């Protein structure tokens, strides 16, 4: 393991994504335990993407986490998919973690609801809670959640908003094996905004594979701007990033 620092981001580089996921989970568990020592319950936001698989697999096997003291949220959802649809992010997270450990509550975005009403409903839920930990990845175009460069706003006044997905973002969904063709990928989604995601106690950013190397390079070494939304992480306290060797190839 190699440890590097880019402004406020502590970066850990691992030879394999399995080791990356294991260490990220172990450090996340310690953070959860520290927060639960101070609070009755905590609130966590989870990303839904294959990049999170190694981390989530390690996280749910721990017997040290008091899941019944954790409220779970997620950060984005396609418009037009029912809760639990196998192509949806609720379906992904239900399978990977939400239905596998006993959270105090699981709060799901509904892709079939009226989009503006759903933004309002989920925004209200998030405003009622102080978010403690965000578990996220970085997209191939540098997005965090579905804040693609064309819609990213570091000073967004909204909590949750409707966005139109960039072509590069939709291509990634095909590259990740989530959809067979571009025509199958929805064009619109709900997403938590950037200020919502970074206003928390700790961020764990898990980013494996060579496909993310350029985005990680831009996020850590490029300008801090909406052209690479993930670059905002360098301005946020307590950000830990975990990548594998292929992802680190351009650093």
PDB file of N, CA, C and O in Angstrom, residues 143-201:
ATOM      1  N   UNK A 143     -17.687  12.592 -12.567  1.00  0.00           N
ATOM      2  CA  UNK A 143     -18.882  12.926 -11.778  1.00  0.00           C
ATOM      3  C   UNK A 143     -18.847  12.288 -10.400  1.00  0.00           C
ATOM      4  O   UNK A 143     -18.172  11.277 -10.170  1.00  0.00           O
ATOM      5  N   UNK A 144     -19.559  12.893  -9.458  1.00  0.00           N
ATOM      6  CA  UNK A 144     -19.887  12.268  -8.184  1.00  0.00           C
ATOM      7  C   UNK A 144     -21.413  12.272  -8.093  1.00  0.00           C
ATOM      8  O   UNK A 144     -22.050  13.263  -8.399  1.00  0.00           O
ATOM      9  N   UNK A 145     -21.968  11.120  -7.683  1.00  0.00           N
ATOM     10  CA  UNK A 145     -23.382  10.845  -7.908  1.00  0.00           C
ATOM     11  C   UNK A 145     -23.639  11.087  -9.403  1.00  0.00           C
ATOM     12  O   UNK A 145     -22.807  10.731 -10.228  1.00  0.00           O
ATOM     13  N   UNK A 146     -24.771  11.691  -9.765  1.00  0.00           N
ATOM     14  CA  UNK A 146     -25.011  11.977 -11.177  1.00  0.00           C
ATOM     15  C   UNK A 146     -24.794  13.459 -11.475  1.00  0.00           C
ATOM     16  O   UNK A 146     -25.463  14.043 -12.335  1.00  0.00           O
ATOM     17  N   UNK A 147     -23.842  14.060 -10.780  1.00  0.00           N
ATOM     18  CA  UNK A 147     -23.461  15.439 -11.076  1.00  0.00           C
ATOM     19  C   UNK A 147     -22.386  15.424 -12.159  1.00  0.00           C
ATOM     20  O   UNK A 147     -21.184  15.525 -11.890  1.00  0.00           O
ATOM     21  N   UNK A 148     -22.818  15.235 -13.403  1.00  0.00           N
ATOM     22  CA  UNK A 148     -21.912  15.283 -14.542  1.00  0.00           C
ATOM     23  C   UNK A 148     -21.388  16.710 -14.716  1.00  0.00           C
ATOM     24  O   UNK A 148     -21.996  17.673 -14.214  1.00  0.00           O
ATOM     25  N   UNK A 149     -20.257  16.884 -15.417  1.00  0.00           N
ATOM     26  CA  UNK A 149     -19.708  18.236 -15.603  1.00  0.00           C
ATOM     27  C   UNK A 149     -20.715  19.262 -16.116  1.00  0.00           C
ATOM     28  O   UNK A 149     -20.674  20.435 -15.708  1.00  0.00           O
ATOM     29  N   UNK A 150     -21.629  18.858 -16.977  1.00  0.00           N
ATOM     30  CA  UNK A 150     -22.574  19.817 -17.563  1.00  0.00           C
ATOM     31  C   UNK A 150     -23.626  20.308 -16.574  1.00  0.00           C
ATOM     32  O   UNK A 150     -24.247  21.355 -16.800  1.00  0.00           O
ATOM     33  N   UNK A 151     -23.847  19.574 -15.478  1.00  0.00           N
ATOM     34  CA  UNK A 151     -24.879  19.973 -14.515  1.00  0.00           C
ATOM     35  C   UNK A 151     -24.316  20.196 -13.109  1.00  0.00           C
ATOM     36  O   UNK A 151     -25.039  20.624 -12.208  1.00  0.00           O
ATOM     37  N   UNK A 152     -23.031  19.917 -12.929  1.00  0.00           N
ATOM     38  CA  UNK A 152     -22.421  20.065 -11.605  1.00  0.00           C
ATOM     39  C   UNK A 152     -22.377  21.528 -11.190  1.00  0.00           C
ATOM     40  O   UNK A 152     -22.105  22.410 -11.998  1.00  0.00           O
ATOM     41  N   UNK A 153     -22.646  21.768  -9.915  1.00  0.00           N
ATOM     42  CA  UNK A 153     -22.627  23.126  -9.372  1.00  0.00           C
ATOM     43  C   UNK A 153     -22.118  23.042  -7.940  1.00  0.00           C
ATOM     44  O   UNK A 153     -22.794  22.515  -7.065  1.00  0.00           O
ATOM     45  N   UNK A 154     -20.910  23.558  -7.717  1.00  0.00           N
ATOM     46  CA  UNK A 154     -20.321  23.512  -6.372  1.00  0.00           C
ATOM     47  C   UNK A 154     -21.113  24.343  -5.370  1.00  0.00           C
ATOM     48  O   UNK A 154     -20.979  24.153  -4.162  1.00  0.00           O
ATOM     49  N   UNK A 155     -21.929  25.267  -5.863  1.00  0.00           N
ATOM     50  CA  UNK A 155     -22.725  26.133  -4.980  1.00  0.00           C
ATOM     51  C   UNK A 155     -24.223  25.886  -5.156  1.00  0.00           C
ATOM     52  O   UNK A 155     -25.029  26.789  -4.953  1.00  0.00           O
ATOM     53  N   UNK A 156     -24.573  24.677  -5.532  1.00  0.00           N
ATOM     54  CA  UNK A 156     -25.974  24.329  -5.783  1.00  0.00           C
ATOM     55  C   UNK A 156     -26.828  24.642  -4.558  1.00  0.00           C
ATOM     56  O   UNK A 156     -26.459  24.328  -3.423  1.00  0.00           O
ATOM     57  N   UNK A 157     -27.972  25.278  -4.783  1.00  0.00           N
ATOM     58  CA  UNK A 157     -28.877  25.587  -3.673  1.00  0.00           C
ATOM     59  C   UNK A 157     -29.899  24.474  -3.440  1.00  0.00           C
ATOM     60  O   UNK A 157     -30.617  24.491  -2.450  1.00  0.00           O
ATOM     61  N   UNK A 158     -29.967  23.525  -4.374  1.00  0.00           N
ATOM     62  CA  UNK A 158     -30.883  22.405  -4.215  1.00  0.00           C
ATOM     63  C   UNK A 158     -30.215  21.274  -3.442  1.00  0.00           C
ATOM     64  O   UNK A 158     -28.980  21.180  -3.388  1.00  0.00           O
ATOM     65  N   UNK A 159     -31.022  20.418  -2.857  1.00  0.00           N
ATOM     66  CA  UNK A 159     -30.525  19.242  -2.131  1.00  0.00           C
ATOM     67  C   UNK A 159     -30.534  18.023  -3.045  1.00  0.00           C
ATOM     68  O   UNK A 159     -29.574  17.257  -3.110  1.00  0.00           O
ATOM     69  N   UNK A 160     -31.641  17.853  -3.766  1.00  0.00           N
ATOM     70  CA  UNK A 160     -31.799  16.781  -4.752  1.00  0.00           C
ATOM     71  C   UNK A 160     -32.364  17.421  -6.014  1.00  0.00           C
ATOM     72  O   UNK A 160     -33.222  18.306  -5.927  1.00  0.00           O
ATOM     73  N   UNK A 161     -31.895  17.009  -7.181  1.00  0.00           N
ATOM     74  CA  UNK A 161     -32.402  17.621  -8.403  1.00  0.00           C
ATOM     75  C   UNK A 161     -32.503  16.599  -9.536  1.00  0.00           C
ATOM     76  O   UNK A 161     -31.934  15.510  -9.472  1.00  0.00           O
ATOM     77  N   UNK A 162     -33.253  16.991 -10.556  1.00  0.00           N
ATOM     78  CA  UNK A 162     -33.382  16.187 -11.772  1.00  0.00           C
ATOM     79  C   UNK A 162     -32.274  16.595 -12.728  1.00  0.00           C
ATOM     80  O   UNK A 162     -32.008  17.783 -12.918  1.00  0.00           O
ATOM     81  N   UNK A 163     -31.615  15.606 -13.340  1.00  0.00           N
ATOM     82  CA  UNK A 163     -30.546  15.910 -14.287  1.00  0.00           C
ATOM     83  C   UNK A 163     -30.708  15.076 -15.556  1.00  0.00           C
ATOM     84  O   UNK A 163     -31.303  13.997 -15.543  1.00  0.00           O
ATOM     85  N   UNK A 164     -30.170  15.615 -16.651  1.00  0.00           N
ATOM     86  CA  UNK A 164     -30.063  14.856 -17.890  1.00  0.00           C
ATOM     87  C   UNK A 164     -28.649  14.315 -17.966  1.00  0.00           C
ATOM     88  O   UNK A 164     -27.677  15.067 -17.803  1.00  0.00           O
ATOM     89  N   UNK A 165     -28.512  13.022 -18.182  1.00  0.00           N
ATOM     90  CA  UNK A 165     -27.216  12.375 -18.143  1.00  0.00           C
ATOM     91  C   UNK A 165     -26.423  12.623 -19.421  1.00  0.00           C
ATOM     92  O   UNK A 165     -26.952  12.509 -20.527  1.00  0.00           O
ATOM     93  N   UNK A 166     -25.148  12.947 -19.249  1.00  0.00           N
ATOM     94  CA  UNK A 166     -24.270  13.119 -20.400  1.00  0.00           C
ATOM     95  C   UNK A 166     -24.051  11.778 -21.106  1.00  0.00           C
ATOM     96  O   UNK A 166     -24.142  10.714 -20.499  1.00  0.00           O
ATOM     97  N   UNK A 167     -23.716  11.860 -22.378  1.00  0.00           N
ATOM     98  CA  UNK A 167     -23.469  10.636 -23.147  1.00  0.00           C
ATOM     99  C   UNK A 167     -22.334   9.831 -22.531  1.00  0.00           C
ATOM    100  O   UNK A 167     -22.405   8.595 -22.455  1.00  0.00           O
ATOM    101  N   UNK A 168     -21.277  10.500 -22.066  1.00  0.00           N
ATOM    102  CA  UNK A 168     -20.146   9.788 -21.473  1.00  0.00           C
ATOM    103  C   UNK A 168     -20.554   9.028 -20.225  1.00  0.00           C
ATOM    104  O   UNK A 168     -20.061   7.930 -19.954  1.00  0.00           O
ATOM    105  N   UNK A 169     -21.471   9.597 -19.488  1.00  0.00           N
ATOM    106  CA  UNK A 169     -21.994   8.937 -18.288  1.00  0.00           C
ATOM    107  C   UNK A 169     -22.795   7.702 -18.673  1.00  0.00           C
ATOM    108  O   UNK A 169     -22.662   6.632 -18.051  1.00  0.00           O
ATOM    109  N   UNK A 170     -23.611   7.835 -19.699  1.00  0.00           N
ATOM    110  CA  UNK A 170     -24.442   6.710 -20.131  1.00  0.00           C
ATOM    111  C   UNK A 170     -23.583   5.603 -20.740  1.00  0.00           C
ATOM    112  O   UNK A 170     -23.862   4.416 -20.559  1.00  0.00           O
ATOM    113  N   UNK A 171     -22.518   5.985 -21.446  1.00  0.00           N
ATOM    114  CA  UNK A 171     -21.591   4.985 -21.989  1.00  0.00           C
ATOM    115  C   UNK A 171     -20.956   4.187 -20.852  1.00  0.00           C
ATOM    116  O   UNK A 171     -20.767   2.967 -20.959  1.00  0.00           O
ATOM    117  N   UNK A 172     -20.623   4.876 -19.747  1.00  0.00           N
ATOM    118  CA  UNK A 172     -20.029   4.170 -18.616  1.00  0.00           C
ATOM    119  C   UNK A 172     -20.958   3.078 -18.091  1.00  0.00           C
ATOM    120  O   UNK A 172     -20.504   2.004 -17.690  1.00  0.00           O
ATOM    121  N   UNK A 173     -22.250   3.341 -18.093  1.00  0.00           N
ATOM    122  CA  UNK A 173     -23.191   2.342 -17.584  1.00  0.00           C
ATOM    123  C   UNK A 173     -23.155   1.073 -18.444  1.00  0.00           C
ATOM    124  O   UNK A 173     -23.325  -0.037 -17.929  1.00  0.00           O
ATOM    125  N   UNK A 174     -22.896   1.251 -19.736  1.00  0.00           N
ATOM    126  CA  UNK A 174     -22.738   0.095 -20.624  1.00  0.00           C
ATOM    127  C   UNK A 174     -21.389  -0.576 -20.368  1.00  0.00           C
ATOM    128  O   UNK A 174     -21.289  -1.804 -20.262  1.00  0.00           O
ATOM    129  N   UNK A 175     -20.334   0.243 -20.217  1.00  0.00           N
ATOM    130  CA  UNK A 175     -18.993  -0.296 -19.943  1.00  0.00           C
ATOM    131  C   UNK A 175     -18.966  -1.098 -18.648  1.00  0.00           C
ATOM    132  O   UNK A 175     -18.243  -2.096 -18.536  1.00  0.00           O
ATOM    133  N   UNK A 176     -19.749  -0.655 -17.669  1.00  0.00           N
ATOM    134  CA  UNK A 176     -19.807  -1.336 -16.378  1.00  0.00           C
ATOM    135  C   UNK A 176     -20.645  -2.610 -16.418  1.00  0.00           C
ATOM    136  O   UNK A 176     -20.718  -3.343 -15.426  1.00  0.00           O
ATOM    137  N   UNK A 177     -21.315  -2.850 -17.551  1.00  0.00           N
ATOM    138  CA  UNK A 177     -22.134  -4.044 -17.671  1.00  0.00           C
ATOM    139  C   UNK A 177     -23.512  -3.906 -17.060  1.00  0.00           C
ATOM    140  O   UNK A 177     -24.220  -4.901 -16.884  1.00  0.00           O
ATOM    141  N   UNK A 178     -23.911  -2.671 -16.757  1.00  0.00           N
ATOM    142  CA  UNK A 178     -25.221  -2.447 -16.140  1.00  0.00           C
ATOM    143  C   UNK A 178     -26.351  -2.490 -17.166  1.00  0.00           C
ATOM    144  O   UNK A 178     -27.500  -2.781 -16.818  1.00  0.00           O
ATOM    145  N   UNK A 179     -26.029  -2.164 -18.427  1.00  0.00           N
ATOM    146  CA  UNK A 179     -27.014  -2.180 -19.505  1.00  0.00           C
ATOM    147  C   UNK A 179     -26.356  -2.752 -20.753  1.00  0.00           C
ATOM    148  O   UNK A 179     -25.166  -2.521 -20.991  1.00  0.00           O
ATOM    149  N   UNK A 180     -27.113  -3.466 -21.595  1.00  0.00           N
ATOM    150  CA  UNK A 180     -26.513  -4.052 -22.801  1.00  0.00           C
ATOM    151  C   UNK A 180     -26.148  -3.031 -23.865  1.00  0.00           C
ATOM    152  O   UNK A 180     -25.135  -3.182 -24.552  1.00  0.00           O
ATOM    153  N   UNK A 181     -26.953  -1.988 -24.034  1.00  0.00           N
ATOM    154  CA  UNK A 181     -26.685  -0.986 -25.065  1.00  0.00           C
ATOM    155  C   UNK A 181     -27.025   0.406 -24.539  1.00  0.00           C
ATOM    156  O   UNK A 181     -27.739   0.565 -23.536  1.00  0.00           O
ATOM    157  N   UNK A 182     -26.556   1.421 -25.250  1.00  0.00           N
ATOM    158  CA  UNK A 182     -26.853   2.810 -24.890  1.00  0.00           C
ATOM    159  C   UNK A 182     -28.354   3.083 -24.896  1.00  0.00           C
ATOM    160  O   UNK A 182     -28.859   3.864 -24.085  1.00  0.00           O
ATOM    161  N   UNK A 183     -29.064   2.461 -25.823  1.00  0.00           N
ATOM    162  CA  UNK A 183     -30.508   2.689 -25.921  1.00  0.00           C
ATOM    163  C   UNK A 183     -31.241   2.238 -24.665  1.00  0.00           C
ATOM    164  O   UNK A 183     -32.353   2.712 -24.399  1.00  0.00           O
ATOM    165  N   UNK A 184     -30.623   1.343 -23.910  1.00  0.00           N
ATOM    166  CA  UNK A 184     -31.263   0.830 -22.696  1.00  0.00           C
ATOM    167  C   UNK A 184     -31.016   1.727 -21.481  1.00  0.00           C
ATOM    168  O   UNK A 184     -31.679   1.577 -20.456  1.00  0.00           O
ATOM    169  N   UNK A 185     -30.071   2.630 -21.573  1.00  0.00           N
ATOM    170  CA  UNK A 185     -29.705   3.479 -20.434  1.00  0.00           C
ATOM    171  C   UNK A 185     -30.646   4.682 -20.378  1.00  0.00           C
ATOM    172  O   UNK A 185     -30.773   5.421 -21.361  1.00  0.00           O
ATOM    173  N   UNK A 186     -31.301   4.908 -19.249  1.00  0.00           N
ATOM    174  CA  UNK A 186     -32.169   6.086 -19.130  1.00  0.00           C
ATOM    175  C   UNK A 186     -31.398   7.385 -19.373  1.00  0.00           C
ATOM    176  O   UNK A 186     -30.183   7.448 -19.154  1.00  0.00           O
ATOM    177  N   UNK A 187     -32.117   8.405 -19.792  1.00  0.00           N
ATOM    178  CA  UNK A 187     -31.480   9.689 -20.091  1.00  0.00           C
ATOM    179  C   UNK A 187     -31.594  10.682 -18.939  1.00  0.00           C
ATOM    180  O   UNK A 187     -30.871  11.682 -18.911  1.00  0.00           O
ATOM    181  N   UNK A 188     -32.507  10.396 -18.010  1.00  0.00           N
ATOM    182  CA  UNK A 188     -32.700  11.333 -16.895  1.00  0.00           C
ATOM    183  C   UNK A 188     -32.624  10.591 -15.564  1.00  0.00           C
ATOM    184  O   UNK A 188     -32.917   9.400 -15.485  1.00  0.00           O
ATOM    185  N   UNK A 189     -32.239  11.349 -14.533  1.00  0.00           N
ATOM    186  CA  UNK A 189     -32.076  10.744 -13.207  1.00  0.00           C
ATOM    187  C   UNK A 189     -32.310  11.788 -12.122  1.00  0.00           C
ATOM    188  O   UNK A 189     -32.353  12.994 -12.377  1.00  0.00           O
ATOM    189  N   UNK A 190     -32.455  11.301 -10.915  1.00  0.00           N
ATOM    190  CA  UNK A 190     -32.463  12.125  -9.713  1.00  0.00           C
ATOM    191  C   UNK A 190     -31.086  12.013  -9.078  1.00  0.00           C
ATOM    192  O   UNK A 190     -30.498  10.927  -9.050  1.00  0.00           O
ATOM    193  N   UNK A 191     -30.568  13.103  -8.569  1.00  0.00           N
ATOM    194  CA  UNK A 191     -29.268  13.035  -7.906  1.00  0.00           C
ATOM    195  C   UNK A 191     -29.205  13.975  -6.719  1.00  0.00           C
ATOM    196  O   UNK A 191     -29.802  15.061  -6.731  1.00  0.00           O
ATOM    197  N   UNK A 192     -28.501  13.558  -5.693  1.00  0.00           N
ATOM    198  CA  UNK A 192     -28.140  14.475  -4.631  1.00  0.00           C
ATOM    199  C   UNK A 192     -27.107  15.436  -5.206  1.00  0.00           C
ATOM    200  O   UNK A 192     -26.263  15.045  -6.026  1.00  0.00           O
ATOM    201  N   UNK A 193     -27.168  16.687  -4.827  1.00  0.00           N
ATOM    202  CA  UNK A 193     -26.262  17.692  -5.368  1.00  0.00           C
ATOM    203  C   UNK A 193     -24.913  17.639  -4.650  1.00  0.00           C
ATOM    204  O   UNK A 193     -24.760  16.990  -3.610  1.00  0.00           O
ATOM    205  N   UNK A 194     -23.958  18.337  -5.208  1.00  0.00           N
ATOM    206  CA  UNK A 194     -22.603  18.307  -4.643  1.00  0.00           C
ATOM    207  C   UNK A 194     -22.540  18.864  -3.225  1.00  0.00           C
ATOM    208  O   UNK A 194     -21.954  18.226  -2.339  1.00  0.00           O
ATOM    209  N   UNK A 195     -23.152  20.025  -2.909  1.00  0.00           N
ATOM    210  CA  UNK A 195     -23.116  20.482  -1.520  1.00  0.00           C
ATOM    211  C   UNK A 195     -23.738  19.475  -0.555  1.00  0.00           C
ATOM    212  O   UNK A 195     -23.277  19.336   0.586  1.00  0.00           O
ATOM    213  N   UNK A 196     -24.776  18.770  -0.978  1.00  0.00           N
ATOM    214  CA  UNK A 196     -25.394  17.758  -0.125  1.00  0.00           C
ATOM    215  C   UNK A 196     -24.407  16.639   0.173  1.00  0.00           C
ATOM    216  O   UNK A 196     -24.298  16.176   1.319  1.00  0.00           O
ATOM    217  N   UNK A 197     -23.663  16.214  -0.838  1.00  0.00           N
ATOM    218  CA  UNK A 197     -22.739  15.092  -0.679  1.00  0.00           C
ATOM    219  C   UNK A 197     -21.531  15.434   0.182  1.00  0.00           C
ATOM    220  O   UNK A 197     -21.028  14.584   0.928  1.00  0.00           O
ATOM    221  N   UNK A 198     -21.044  16.651   0.094  1.00  0.00           N
ATOM    222  CA  UNK A 198     -19.799  16.978   0.806  1.00  0.00           C
ATOM    223  C   UNK A 198     -20.034  17.559   2.194  1.00  0.00           C
ATOM    224  O   UNK A 198     -19.081  17.739   2.949  1.00  0.00           O
ATOM    225  N   UNK A 199     -21.282  17.819   2.534  1.00  0.00           N
ATOM    226  CA  UNK A 199     -21.604  18.360   3.860  1.00  0.00           C
ATOM    227  C   UNK A 199     -21.808  17.194   4.838  1.00  0.00           C
ATOM    228  O   UNK A 199     -22.921  16.840   5.187  1.00  0.00           O
ATOM    229  N   UNK A 200     -20.699  16.599   5.263  1.00  0.00           N
ATOM    230  CA  UNK A 200     -20.771  15.418   6.112  1.00  0.00           C
ATOM    231  C   UNK A 200     -19.512  15.336   6.966  1.00  0.00           C
ATOM    232  O   UNK A 200     -18.588  16.132   6.821  1.00  0.00           O
ATOM    233  N   UNK A 201     -19.480  14.348   7.849  1.00  0.00           N
ATOM    234  CA  UNK A 201     -18.336  14.178   8.742  1.00  0.00           C
ATOM    235  C   UNK A 201     -17.153  13.503   8.044  1.00  0.00           C
ATOM    236  O   UNK A 201     -15.995  13.794   8.346  1.00  0.00           O
TER     237      UNK A 201
END
